Short mmCIF file of C-alpha atoms and ligand atoms in Angstrom, two decimals:
data_model
loop_
_atom_site.label_atom_id
_atom_site.label_comp_id
_atom_site.label_asym_id
_atom_site.label_seq_id
_atom_site.Cartn_x
_atom_site.Cartn_y
_atom_site.Cartn_z
CA MET A 649 -26.48 -66.57 64.93
CA PRO A 650 -25.20 -63.19 63.19
CA GLY A 651 -28.13 -60.41 63.76
CA GLY A 652 -30.29 -63.38 65.29
CA MET A 653 -31.36 -62.12 68.42
CA HIS A 654 -31.86 -58.72 66.51
CA GLY A 655 -34.64 -60.03 64.38
CA ARG A 656 -31.98 -60.01 61.34
CA SER A 657 -31.67 -62.66 58.89
CA ASN A 658 -28.36 -63.22 57.68
CA ALA A 659 -29.10 -67.25 57.08
CA ALA A 660 -27.73 -67.56 53.72
CA ARG A 661 -24.22 -66.37 55.09
CA LEU A 662 -24.27 -68.84 57.97
CA LEU A 663 -23.86 -71.58 55.71
CA PRO A 664 -19.88 -72.57 55.65
CA ARG A 665 -18.46 -71.36 52.50
CA ALA A 666 -16.88 -74.15 50.11
CA ALA A 667 -13.28 -74.68 50.83
CA ARG A 668 -11.28 -71.59 49.89
CA ALA A 669 -7.78 -73.25 49.33
CA ALA A 670 -6.96 -72.38 45.43
CA THR A 671 -5.42 -74.96 43.81
CA SER A 672 -5.79 -74.88 40.12
CA VAL A 673 -5.65 -72.42 37.33
CA PRO A 674 -8.57 -71.79 34.94
CA ASP A 675 -6.67 -73.15 32.01
CA ALA A 676 -4.88 -76.17 33.75
CA PRO A 677 -7.40 -78.04 36.00
CA GLY A 678 -5.71 -80.05 38.69
CA ARG A 679 -2.46 -78.16 38.85
CA ALA A 680 -1.49 -75.86 41.65
CA ALA A 681 -1.53 -72.23 40.23
CA ARG A 682 2.44 -71.20 39.98
CA VAL A 683 3.53 -67.58 40.76
CA LEU A 684 7.20 -66.32 39.69
CA LEU A 685 7.98 -64.11 42.48
CA GLY A 686 10.18 -61.15 41.69
CA ILE A 687 12.00 -59.68 45.14
CA SER A 688 14.16 -56.60 44.53
CA GLY A 689 16.68 -54.90 46.82
CA GLY A 690 14.58 -52.88 49.43
CA ILE A 691 14.29 -53.41 53.15
CA ALA A 692 10.72 -54.52 52.28
CA ALA A 693 12.41 -57.57 50.56
CA TYR A 694 12.29 -59.43 53.77
CA LYS A 695 8.58 -59.38 53.47
CA GLY A 696 8.79 -61.51 50.38
CA ALA A 697 9.67 -64.57 52.87
CA TYR A 698 5.99 -64.09 54.53
CA LEU A 699 4.48 -63.50 50.96
CA VAL A 700 5.81 -66.97 50.08
CA ARG A 701 4.11 -68.48 53.17
CA ARG A 702 1.00 -66.53 52.36
CA LEU A 703 0.72 -67.72 48.80
CA ARG A 704 1.53 -71.37 49.75
CA GLU A 705 -0.96 -71.13 52.54
CA ARG A 706 -3.65 -70.74 49.42
CA GLY A 707 -2.07 -73.81 47.91
CA ILE A 708 -0.14 -71.58 45.16
CA ALA A 709 3.28 -73.08 43.92
CA VAL A 710 6.12 -70.28 44.33
CA ARG A 711 9.33 -69.87 42.77
CA CYS A 712 11.70 -66.97 43.78
CA ALA A 713 13.86 -64.57 41.79
CA PRO A 714 15.55 -62.25 44.28
CA THR A 715 17.78 -59.28 42.53
CA LEU A 716 21.38 -59.43 43.56
CA ALA A 717 20.28 -56.56 46.12
CA ALA A 718 17.33 -58.23 47.29
CA GLU A 719 19.63 -61.09 48.61
CA SER A 720 21.41 -58.90 51.06
CA PHE A 721 18.05 -58.54 52.47
CA VAL A 722 16.69 -61.84 52.37
CA SER A 723 18.79 -64.98 52.01
CA PRO A 724 18.16 -67.47 48.91
CA LEU A 725 18.35 -70.50 51.16
CA THR A 726 15.38 -68.91 53.55
CA LEU A 727 13.35 -68.43 50.28
CA GLU A 728 14.18 -71.81 48.93
CA VAL A 729 13.52 -73.65 52.17
CA LEU A 730 9.75 -71.86 52.65
CA SER A 731 8.93 -72.23 48.45
CA GLY A 732 9.96 -75.70 48.41
CA GLU A 733 11.15 -74.83 45.13
CA ARG A 734 14.49 -73.99 43.32
CA VAL A 735 15.49 -70.16 43.33
CA TYR A 736 16.76 -68.30 40.45
CA GLY A 737 19.81 -66.25 41.92
CA GLN A 738 21.87 -64.53 39.41
CA SER A 739 24.19 -67.30 38.62
CA TYR A 740 21.76 -67.75 35.64
CA LEU A 741 24.03 -67.01 33.13
CA SER A 742 27.19 -68.51 34.52
CA ARG A 743 28.73 -71.61 33.15
CA ASP A 744 27.38 -73.94 35.52
CA GLY A 745 24.18 -71.42 36.32
CA GLY A 746 21.70 -73.56 33.74
CA VAL A 747 20.53 -76.99 33.99
CA ASP A 748 21.78 -78.92 31.11
CA GLY A 749 22.49 -75.87 28.99
CA ALA A 750 18.65 -74.91 29.55
CA GLU A 751 17.75 -70.97 29.43
CA LEU A 752 16.56 -70.27 32.89
CA HIS A 753 14.53 -67.07 32.08
CA VAL A 754 12.54 -68.92 29.20
CA GLU A 755 12.06 -71.96 31.86
CA ALA A 756 11.24 -69.73 34.55
CA ALA A 757 8.75 -67.40 32.22
CA GLN A 758 7.33 -70.49 31.00
CA TRP A 759 6.74 -72.24 34.32
CA ALA A 760 5.04 -69.24 35.91
CA ASP A 761 1.03 -68.21 35.39
CA LEU A 762 1.60 -65.16 37.02
CA LEU A 763 4.62 -63.06 37.87
CA CYS A 764 4.43 -60.91 41.08
CA VAL A 765 7.31 -58.26 41.97
CA ALA A 766 7.50 -57.31 45.49
CA PRO A 767 9.30 -55.34 46.67
CA ALA A 768 9.64 -53.38 43.26
CA THR A 769 12.27 -50.49 44.01
CA ALA A 770 12.45 -47.60 41.92
CA ASN A 771 15.50 -49.05 40.07
CA THR A 772 13.47 -52.23 39.29
CA LEU A 773 10.09 -50.37 38.33
CA ALA A 774 12.16 -48.12 35.70
CA ARG A 775 13.85 -51.30 34.14
CA LEU A 776 10.56 -53.45 33.85
CA SER A 777 9.03 -50.26 32.41
CA LEU A 778 11.88 -49.72 29.78
CA GLY A 779 12.17 -53.41 29.09
CA LEU A 780 15.88 -53.29 30.32
CA ALA A 781 17.30 -57.07 30.41
CA ASP A 782 19.92 -56.97 32.46
CA ASP A 783 19.41 -59.72 35.33
CA PHE A 784 17.15 -62.37 35.84
CA LEU A 785 14.65 -60.77 37.01
CA SER A 786 14.22 -58.28 34.30
CA THR A 787 15.06 -60.37 31.81
CA THR A 788 12.41 -63.08 32.70
CA ALA A 789 9.80 -60.36 32.87
CA LEU A 790 10.54 -59.08 29.06
CA MET A 791 10.09 -62.73 27.92
CA PHE A 792 6.94 -63.33 30.36
CA GLU A 793 3.52 -63.10 28.66
CA GLY A 794 1.15 -63.60 31.62
CA PRO A 795 -0.74 -61.13 34.24
CA VAL A 796 1.75 -59.14 36.28
CA VAL A 797 1.38 -57.92 39.73
CA VAL A 798 3.99 -55.07 41.40
CA ALA A 799 4.06 -53.90 44.69
CA PRO A 800 6.28 -50.51 44.77
CA ALA A 801 8.18 -49.54 47.90
CA MET A 802 10.47 -46.58 48.15
CA HIS A 803 10.88 -43.48 49.96
CA ASP A 804 7.74 -41.02 49.69
CA ALA A 805 9.67 -38.29 48.06
CA MET A 806 11.14 -41.07 45.15
CA TRP A 807 7.38 -42.43 44.51
CA ARG A 808 6.51 -38.54 44.13
CA LYS A 809 8.85 -38.00 41.32
CA PRO A 810 7.26 -37.35 37.81
CA GLN A 811 9.86 -39.97 36.41
CA VAL A 812 8.79 -42.44 38.88
CA GLU A 813 5.05 -41.79 37.86
CA ALA A 814 5.89 -41.85 34.31
CA ARG A 815 7.23 -45.35 34.63
CA VAL A 816 3.93 -46.46 36.84
CA GLU A 817 1.87 -45.17 34.16
CA ALA A 818 3.30 -46.78 31.32
CA LEU A 819 3.33 -50.43 33.18
CA CYS A 820 -0.32 -49.97 34.09
CA ALA A 821 -1.31 -48.87 30.56
CA ARG A 822 0.17 -52.32 29.78
CA GLY A 823 -2.15 -53.82 32.14
CA VAL A 824 0.26 -54.75 34.97
CA GLU A 825 -1.53 -54.13 38.31
CA MET A 826 0.07 -51.84 41.16
CA VAL A 827 -0.61 -52.77 44.60
CA GLY A 828 0.53 -49.81 47.09
CA PRO A 829 2.60 -48.31 48.28
CA VAL A 830 0.47 -47.62 51.34
CA GLU A 831 1.03 -44.85 53.94
CA GLY A 832 3.10 -46.24 56.84
CA ALA A 833 6.67 -45.99 58.69
CA LEU A 834 9.20 -45.94 56.15
CA ALA A 835 12.86 -47.23 56.32
CA SER A 836 14.21 -43.98 56.83
CA GLY A 837 12.26 -43.41 60.21
CA GLU A 838 9.87 -41.04 58.36
CA ARG A 839 5.94 -41.60 57.22
CA GLY A 840 4.72 -41.47 54.13
CA LEU A 841 3.31 -42.81 51.12
CA GLY A 842 6.03 -45.42 49.92
CA ARG A 843 5.71 -48.33 52.36
CA MET A 844 4.85 -51.76 50.45
CA ALA A 845 1.45 -53.15 50.63
CA GLU A 846 1.09 -55.86 53.57
CA PRO A 847 1.59 -59.53 52.22
CA GLU A 848 -2.20 -60.53 52.93
CA THR A 849 -3.08 -57.55 50.29
CA ILE A 850 -0.56 -58.40 47.87
CA VAL A 851 -1.84 -62.32 47.91
CA GLU A 852 -5.58 -61.07 47.31
CA ALA A 853 -4.23 -58.94 44.16
CA VAL A 854 -2.92 -62.16 42.92
CA CYS A 855 -5.65 -64.42 43.67
CA ARG A 856 -8.06 -61.93 41.75
CA LYS A 857 -5.73 -62.00 38.88
CA LEU A 858 -5.60 -65.63 38.54
CA ALA A 859 -9.39 -65.73 39.31
CA LEU A 860 -8.60 -68.28 42.39
CA PRO A 861 -11.07 -67.69 45.50
CA GLU A 862 -10.21 -64.70 47.37
CA GLY A 863 -10.51 -64.76 51.25
CA ALA A 864 -8.44 -65.84 54.31
CA ALA A 865 -8.44 -69.43 54.62
CA ALA A 866 -10.87 -69.87 56.99
CA SER A 867 -11.19 -73.59 59.10
CA PRO A 868 -14.44 -74.58 58.16
CA ALA A 869 -15.17 -76.26 61.57
CA GLY A 870 -14.74 -73.21 63.83
CA PRO A 871 -17.97 -71.65 65.38
CA LEU A 872 -17.75 -68.65 63.44
CA ALA A 873 -17.00 -70.58 60.18
CA GLY A 874 -19.24 -68.55 57.52
CA TRP A 875 -19.25 -65.19 59.38
CA ARG A 876 -17.38 -62.30 57.63
CA VAL A 877 -16.15 -60.21 60.43
CA VAL A 878 -14.81 -56.58 60.09
CA VAL A 879 -12.56 -55.19 62.78
CA THR A 880 -10.88 -51.80 63.12
CA ALA A 881 -7.93 -51.23 65.17
CA GLY A 882 -5.50 -48.84 66.72
CA PRO A 883 -5.64 -44.95 66.35
CA THR A 884 -6.07 -42.76 63.22
CA TYR A 885 -3.41 -40.21 62.78
CA GLU A 886 -5.10 -36.59 61.03
CA ALA A 887 -2.10 -35.08 59.49
CA ILE A 888 -1.24 -31.14 60.45
CA ASP A 889 1.45 -30.94 58.32
CA PRO A 890 3.73 -33.44 56.28
CA ILE A 891 5.58 -34.40 59.77
CA ARG A 892 3.07 -33.62 62.29
CA PHE A 893 -0.34 -35.40 62.96
CA LEU A 894 -3.30 -35.27 65.91
CA GLY A 895 -3.55 -38.97 67.32
CA ASN A 896 -3.83 -40.86 70.15
CA ARG A 897 -2.30 -43.55 72.43
CA SER A 898 -4.40 -46.69 71.06
CA SER A 899 -2.13 -49.50 70.79
CA GLY A 900 -4.40 -51.80 68.63
CA ARG A 901 -3.97 -54.54 70.80
CA MET A 902 -7.78 -55.19 71.45
CA GLY A 903 -8.77 -55.07 67.99
CA PHE A 904 -5.53 -57.19 66.72
CA ALA A 905 -7.19 -59.78 69.50
CA LEU A 906 -10.31 -59.64 68.18
CA ALA A 907 -9.39 -60.29 64.51
CA ARG A 908 -6.86 -63.28 65.84
CA GLN A 909 -9.79 -64.97 67.96
CA ALA A 910 -12.27 -64.63 65.26
CA ALA A 911 -9.79 -66.16 62.28
CA LEU A 912 -9.16 -69.04 65.08
CA ARG A 913 -12.66 -69.57 64.86
CA GLY A 914 -13.12 -69.94 61.34
CA ALA A 915 -14.35 -66.61 60.46
CA ASP A 916 -13.28 -64.81 57.34
CA VAL A 917 -11.65 -61.59 58.89
CA THR A 918 -10.94 -58.31 57.60
CA LEU A 919 -8.93 -56.16 59.84
CA VAL A 920 -8.88 -52.25 59.16
CA ALA A 921 -5.56 -51.17 61.01
CA GLY A 922 -4.42 -47.49 61.89
CA PRO A 923 -0.54 -46.94 62.46
CA VAL A 924 0.07 -49.61 64.94
CA ASN A 925 3.02 -51.90 65.83
CA GLN A 926 1.38 -55.14 65.67
CA GLU A 927 1.71 -58.35 64.00
CA THR A 928 -0.92 -59.32 61.63
CA PRO A 929 -2.61 -62.16 62.58
CA GLU A 930 -2.33 -65.80 61.00
CA GLY A 931 -5.14 -65.77 58.37
CA VAL A 932 -6.23 -62.44 58.45
CA ARG A 933 -6.60 -60.30 55.69
CA ARG A 934 -5.19 -56.48 56.70
CA ILE A 935 -5.62 -53.22 55.34
CA ASP A 936 -3.40 -50.58 56.55
CA VAL A 937 -4.89 -46.79 56.78
CA VAL A 938 -3.65 -43.91 58.74
CA ALA A 939 -6.37 -41.33 58.79
CA ALA A 940 -10.08 -41.64 59.45
CA SER A 941 -11.08 -40.90 56.12
CA GLU A 942 -8.75 -43.83 54.70
CA MET A 943 -10.75 -45.85 57.62
CA GLN A 944 -13.99 -44.69 56.18
CA ALA A 945 -12.82 -45.80 52.79
CA ALA A 946 -11.83 -49.02 53.78
CA LEU A 947 -14.94 -49.83 55.43
CA GLU A 948 -17.09 -48.88 52.50
CA GLN A 949 -15.37 -51.79 50.35
CA ALA A 950 -15.58 -54.34 53.47
CA ALA A 951 -18.33 -54.00 55.68
CA PRO A 952 -21.46 -53.99 53.29
CA ALA A 953 -20.65 -57.77 53.06
CA ALA A 954 -19.83 -58.12 56.67
CA ASP A 955 -21.96 -60.29 59.30
CA LEU A 956 -20.26 -58.31 62.12
CA VAL A 957 -18.32 -55.41 62.22
CA VAL A 958 -16.43 -54.61 65.62
CA MET A 959 -15.03 -50.82 65.85
CA ALA A 960 -12.48 -51.22 68.20
CA ALA A 961 -10.64 -48.25 66.73
CA ALA A 962 -9.92 -44.83 68.38
CA VAL A 963 -10.83 -43.19 65.40
CA ALA A 964 -10.06 -39.58 66.14
CA ASP A 965 -13.15 -37.24 66.32
CA TYR A 966 -11.53 -34.03 64.81
CA ARG A 967 -8.95 -33.36 61.82
CA PRO A 968 -6.84 -29.80 61.15
CA ARG A 969 -9.35 -28.10 58.78
CA GLU A 970 -6.07 -27.43 56.67
CA ARG A 971 -3.68 -29.90 55.91
CA ALA A 972 -0.29 -27.62 55.46
CA ASP A 973 1.54 -28.97 52.39
CA ARG A 974 4.68 -27.80 53.94
CA LYS A 975 6.26 -27.71 57.48
CA LEU A 976 4.38 -25.29 59.41
CA LYS A 977 7.08 -22.82 60.87
CA LYS A 978 7.26 -21.35 64.33
CA SER A 979 5.86 -17.61 64.09
CA GLY A 980 5.91 -15.47 67.21
CA ALA A 981 5.49 -16.18 70.84
CA ASP A 982 1.69 -15.55 70.76
CA GLY A 983 0.91 -19.25 70.17
CA MET A 984 -0.99 -20.64 67.83
CA VAL A 985 -4.44 -21.36 66.81
CA LEU A 986 -5.16 -24.63 64.90
CA GLU A 987 -8.64 -25.33 63.50
CA LEU A 988 -10.13 -28.43 63.63
CA ALA A 989 -12.99 -29.84 61.51
CA GLN A 990 -15.01 -33.06 62.61
CA ASN A 991 -14.73 -36.10 61.38
CA PRO A 992 -17.80 -38.54 60.29
CA ASP A 993 -18.79 -41.04 62.90
CA LEU A 994 -17.90 -44.12 61.24
CA LEU A 995 -19.45 -46.55 63.52
CA ALA A 996 -22.78 -44.43 63.33
CA GLY A 997 -22.26 -45.01 59.52
CA LEU A 998 -22.60 -48.11 59.45
CA ALA A 999 -26.11 -48.14 60.01
CA SER A 1000 -26.64 -47.56 56.34
CA LEU A 1001 -23.37 -48.94 55.24
CA ALA A 1002 -24.09 -52.55 56.66
CA PRO A 1003 -27.69 -52.49 58.11
CA GLU A 1004 -27.72 -56.28 58.00
CA ALA A 1005 -24.58 -56.70 59.98
CA MET A 1006 -24.16 -56.80 63.65
CA ARG A 1007 -22.74 -53.40 64.47
CA VAL A 1008 -19.96 -53.37 67.70
CA GLY A 1009 -18.66 -50.07 69.26
CA PHE A 1010 -16.20 -49.73 71.99
CA ALA A 1011 -16.48 -46.51 74.61
CA ALA A 1012 -13.30 -45.56 75.87
CA GLU A 1013 -14.84 -43.77 79.06
CA THR A 1014 -12.92 -41.71 82.04
CA HIS A 1015 -16.21 -41.32 83.85
CA ASP A 1016 -20.03 -41.76 83.72
CA LEU A 1017 -19.20 -44.98 81.97
CA GLU A 1018 -22.98 -46.48 81.73
CA ASP A 1019 -24.49 -43.49 80.96
CA SER A 1020 -21.95 -42.45 78.45
CA ALA A 1021 -22.03 -46.01 76.88
CA ARG A 1022 -25.81 -46.30 76.62
CA GLY A 1023 -25.84 -42.72 75.02
CA LYS A 1024 -23.45 -44.47 72.31
CA LEU A 1025 -25.58 -47.56 72.01
CA GLU A 1026 -28.47 -45.18 71.04
CA ALA A 1027 -26.49 -42.47 69.08
CA LYS A 1028 -24.61 -44.77 66.88
CA GLN A 1029 -27.29 -47.29 66.25
CA ALA A 1030 -25.25 -50.15 67.64
CA ASP A 1031 -26.37 -53.40 68.59
CA TRP A 1032 -23.38 -53.69 71.27
CA ILE A 1033 -21.22 -51.06 73.40
CA VAL A 1034 -17.85 -52.59 74.94
CA ALA A 1035 -17.32 -49.75 77.78
CA ASN A 1036 -13.97 -49.58 79.42
CA ASP A 1037 -12.41 -47.32 82.01
CA VAL A 1038 -9.43 -45.75 80.28
CA SER A 1039 -8.19 -43.70 83.28
CA ARG A 1040 -6.91 -46.96 84.67
CA PRO A 1041 -3.41 -47.62 84.08
CA ASP A 1042 -3.91 -51.48 84.41
CA ILE A 1043 -6.50 -51.89 81.81
CA GLY A 1044 -7.33 -49.84 78.55
CA PHE A 1045 -4.94 -48.57 76.03
CA GLU A 1046 -1.44 -49.76 76.05
CA ALA A 1047 -2.20 -52.74 78.87
CA THR A 1048 -2.31 -56.10 78.18
CA ASP A 1049 -5.55 -57.14 80.00
CA ASN A 1050 -8.94 -55.45 79.87
CA GLU A 1051 -11.87 -55.27 81.66
CA VAL A 1052 -15.07 -54.26 80.07
CA VAL A 1053 -19.12 -53.96 80.56
CA VAL A 1054 -20.84 -54.70 77.49
CA PHE A 1055 -24.38 -52.96 76.92
CA GLY A 1056 -26.68 -54.44 74.55
CA ARG A 1057 -30.03 -53.45 73.46
CA GLY A 1058 -32.17 -55.48 75.72
CA GLY A 1059 -31.31 -57.03 78.76
CA ALA A 1060 -28.50 -56.34 81.59
CA PRO A 1061 -25.16 -55.39 80.69
CA VAL A 1062 -22.97 -58.30 80.77
CA ARG A 1063 -19.60 -57.82 82.68
CA PHE A 1064 -16.17 -59.31 82.10
CA PRO A 1065 -13.53 -59.37 84.79
CA LYS A 1066 -10.22 -58.31 83.99
CA GLN A 1067 -8.34 -60.97 81.82
CA SER A 1068 -5.89 -60.65 78.96
CA LYS A 1069 -7.02 -59.23 75.77
CA ASP A 1070 -6.75 -62.50 73.61
CA GLU A 1071 -9.10 -63.96 76.26
CA LEU A 1072 -11.61 -61.33 76.36
CA ALA A 1073 -11.65 -61.14 72.58
CA GLY A 1074 -12.56 -65.03 72.70
CA ARG A 1075 -15.32 -64.18 75.50
CA LEU A 1076 -16.85 -61.28 73.44
CA LEU A 1077 -17.08 -63.19 70.14
CA GLU A 1078 -18.88 -65.86 72.24
CA LEU A 1079 -21.32 -63.16 73.09
CA PHE A 1080 -21.83 -61.31 69.82
CA ALA A 1081 -22.32 -64.71 67.91
CA GLY A 1082 -24.13 -66.39 70.72
CA GLY A 1083 -26.79 -63.62 70.85
CA GLY A 1084 -26.40 -62.73 74.41
CA THR A 1085 -25.26 -66.09 76.09
CA VAL A 1086 -21.55 -66.20 77.32
CA SER A 1087 -19.24 -67.37 79.58
CA SER A 1088 -17.50 -64.22 81.46
N1 CTP B 2414 -16.10 -43.95 66.49
C1 CTP B 2414 -16.20 -43.95 65.03
N2 CTP B 2414 -16.13 -42.98 64.57
C2 CTP B 2414 -15.74 -41.50 65.31
C3 CTP B 2414 -15.49 -41.79 66.78
C4 CTP B 2414 -15.73 -42.64 67.19
O1 CTP B 2414 -16.82 -44.66 64.71
N3 CTP B 2414 -15.51 -40.75 64.50
C5 CTP B 2414 -16.30 -45.19 67.19
C6 CTP B 2414 -15.22 -45.84 67.94
O2 CTP B 2414 -14.69 -46.94 66.86
C7 CTP B 2414 -16.03 -46.46 68.95
C8 CTP B 2414 -17.14 -45.82 69.45
O3 CTP B 2414 -17.19 -45.06 68.03
O4 CTP B 2414 -16.14 -48.11 68.75
C9 CTP B 2414 -17.03 -44.74 70.83
O5 CTP B 2414 -15.83 -44.10 70.76
P1 CTP B 2414 -15.39 -43.03 71.71
O6 CTP B 2414 -14.43 -42.44 71.10
O7 CTP B 2414 -15.56 -43.63 72.96
O8 CTP B 2414 -16.70 -41.86 71.29
P2 CTP B 2414 -17.08 -40.67 70.50
O9 CTP B 2414 -18.22 -40.69 69.84
O10 CTP B 2414 -15.97 -40.18 69.95
O11 CTP B 2414 -17.39 -40.02 72.16
P3 CTP B 2414 -16.59 -39.12 73.30
O12 CTP B 2414 -15.34 -39.06 72.52
O13 CTP B 2414 -17.28 -37.80 73.17
O14 CTP B 2414 -16.87 -40.11 74.28
#
């Protein structure tokens, strides 16, 4: 009952939404939408395998066209097994590459409703942009007449080069949709803007282009069916210069557990994740962010339609007032002063951004747990505050278990004994969804 005990009415959102699995394209009713997935040779190529699975979960038929370089990162056999379709390899021009003399680039271009290239390396972007036709993917792309979605991935120094920018602009001008890249860990071990967007984000873009219903595949039978849930997780990193940041030790485990458990209960889940090393839970739409300002932007997109927003992220309260464009150099032995500016409070901001949603905050405390939690409940106009004692090493940030006390707007606090974060996530969701009754 989203918002029930709080006097809000979300009745319309309680109705289970129509089945989301997309199985047809507008101009060909009754047949599955078809995506030709071009995979080029960067480390993100291995995510092509996940992408195939995610697309197929939406009822989309997928054929893969890995470049020769991509085949070093992901095997054609893997793609063939996952897609259940033939893979267009580089042998297409060889004497026995075609089928009965068929021109495979023509066949592939005519088969697909949409061409998705993920990852697109700098080289592939340039070839697509220039209209080169020197391998199967580029030749088919030149032949193809439908919508194109491209997910670039490269080192951020390459992504920022004017020659790459010019190619991207040319492709966008021709109606190609760019998804990402996003900020995050790069193959080089550095961080930067160059990481391929998550497969879920790419699938959303593909579905939008094909006018297929969006949203994670929800189980209509689950107790949270019909709920739109937004969860934030992990820390935020506030950049000092290109290589240093202010951050905290949040692992993101609690937020990921909440997202996973909400999806298992049938909710439509969007997970806004700070920089963490966690697998995306099945059926969850993930938006990766780095700084608090990016988390705020993601919430501005996702929160207004939500029934429940859970702020499990450890959002940095402050950020450096200035972000240096170049690495700060050591200067003298007198130490240094770093000036900080305050970040907006995202949970408090939800009161105007998502006034209809039930809003839940976490309070990480080392002392005066109850007073602090009750203070945050009021100050941030939240419906619930889940308080935990992060001074204890057996629970809290990096631990797999957690023990919490939950404070609501009325009634006694609800105590949850130490248990795994997944179990606890399930109990917490029962509490929020049940309007105050729960088996702790
Ligand atoms: N929070 C937020 N935006 C911020 C800081 C915190 O949305 N800029 C949210 C967190 O996601 C969490 C809740 O507020 O759900 C409480 O976070 P916590 O760090 O415990 O509280 P603060 O308000 O930062 O207070 P303090 O650090 O002084 O205890």
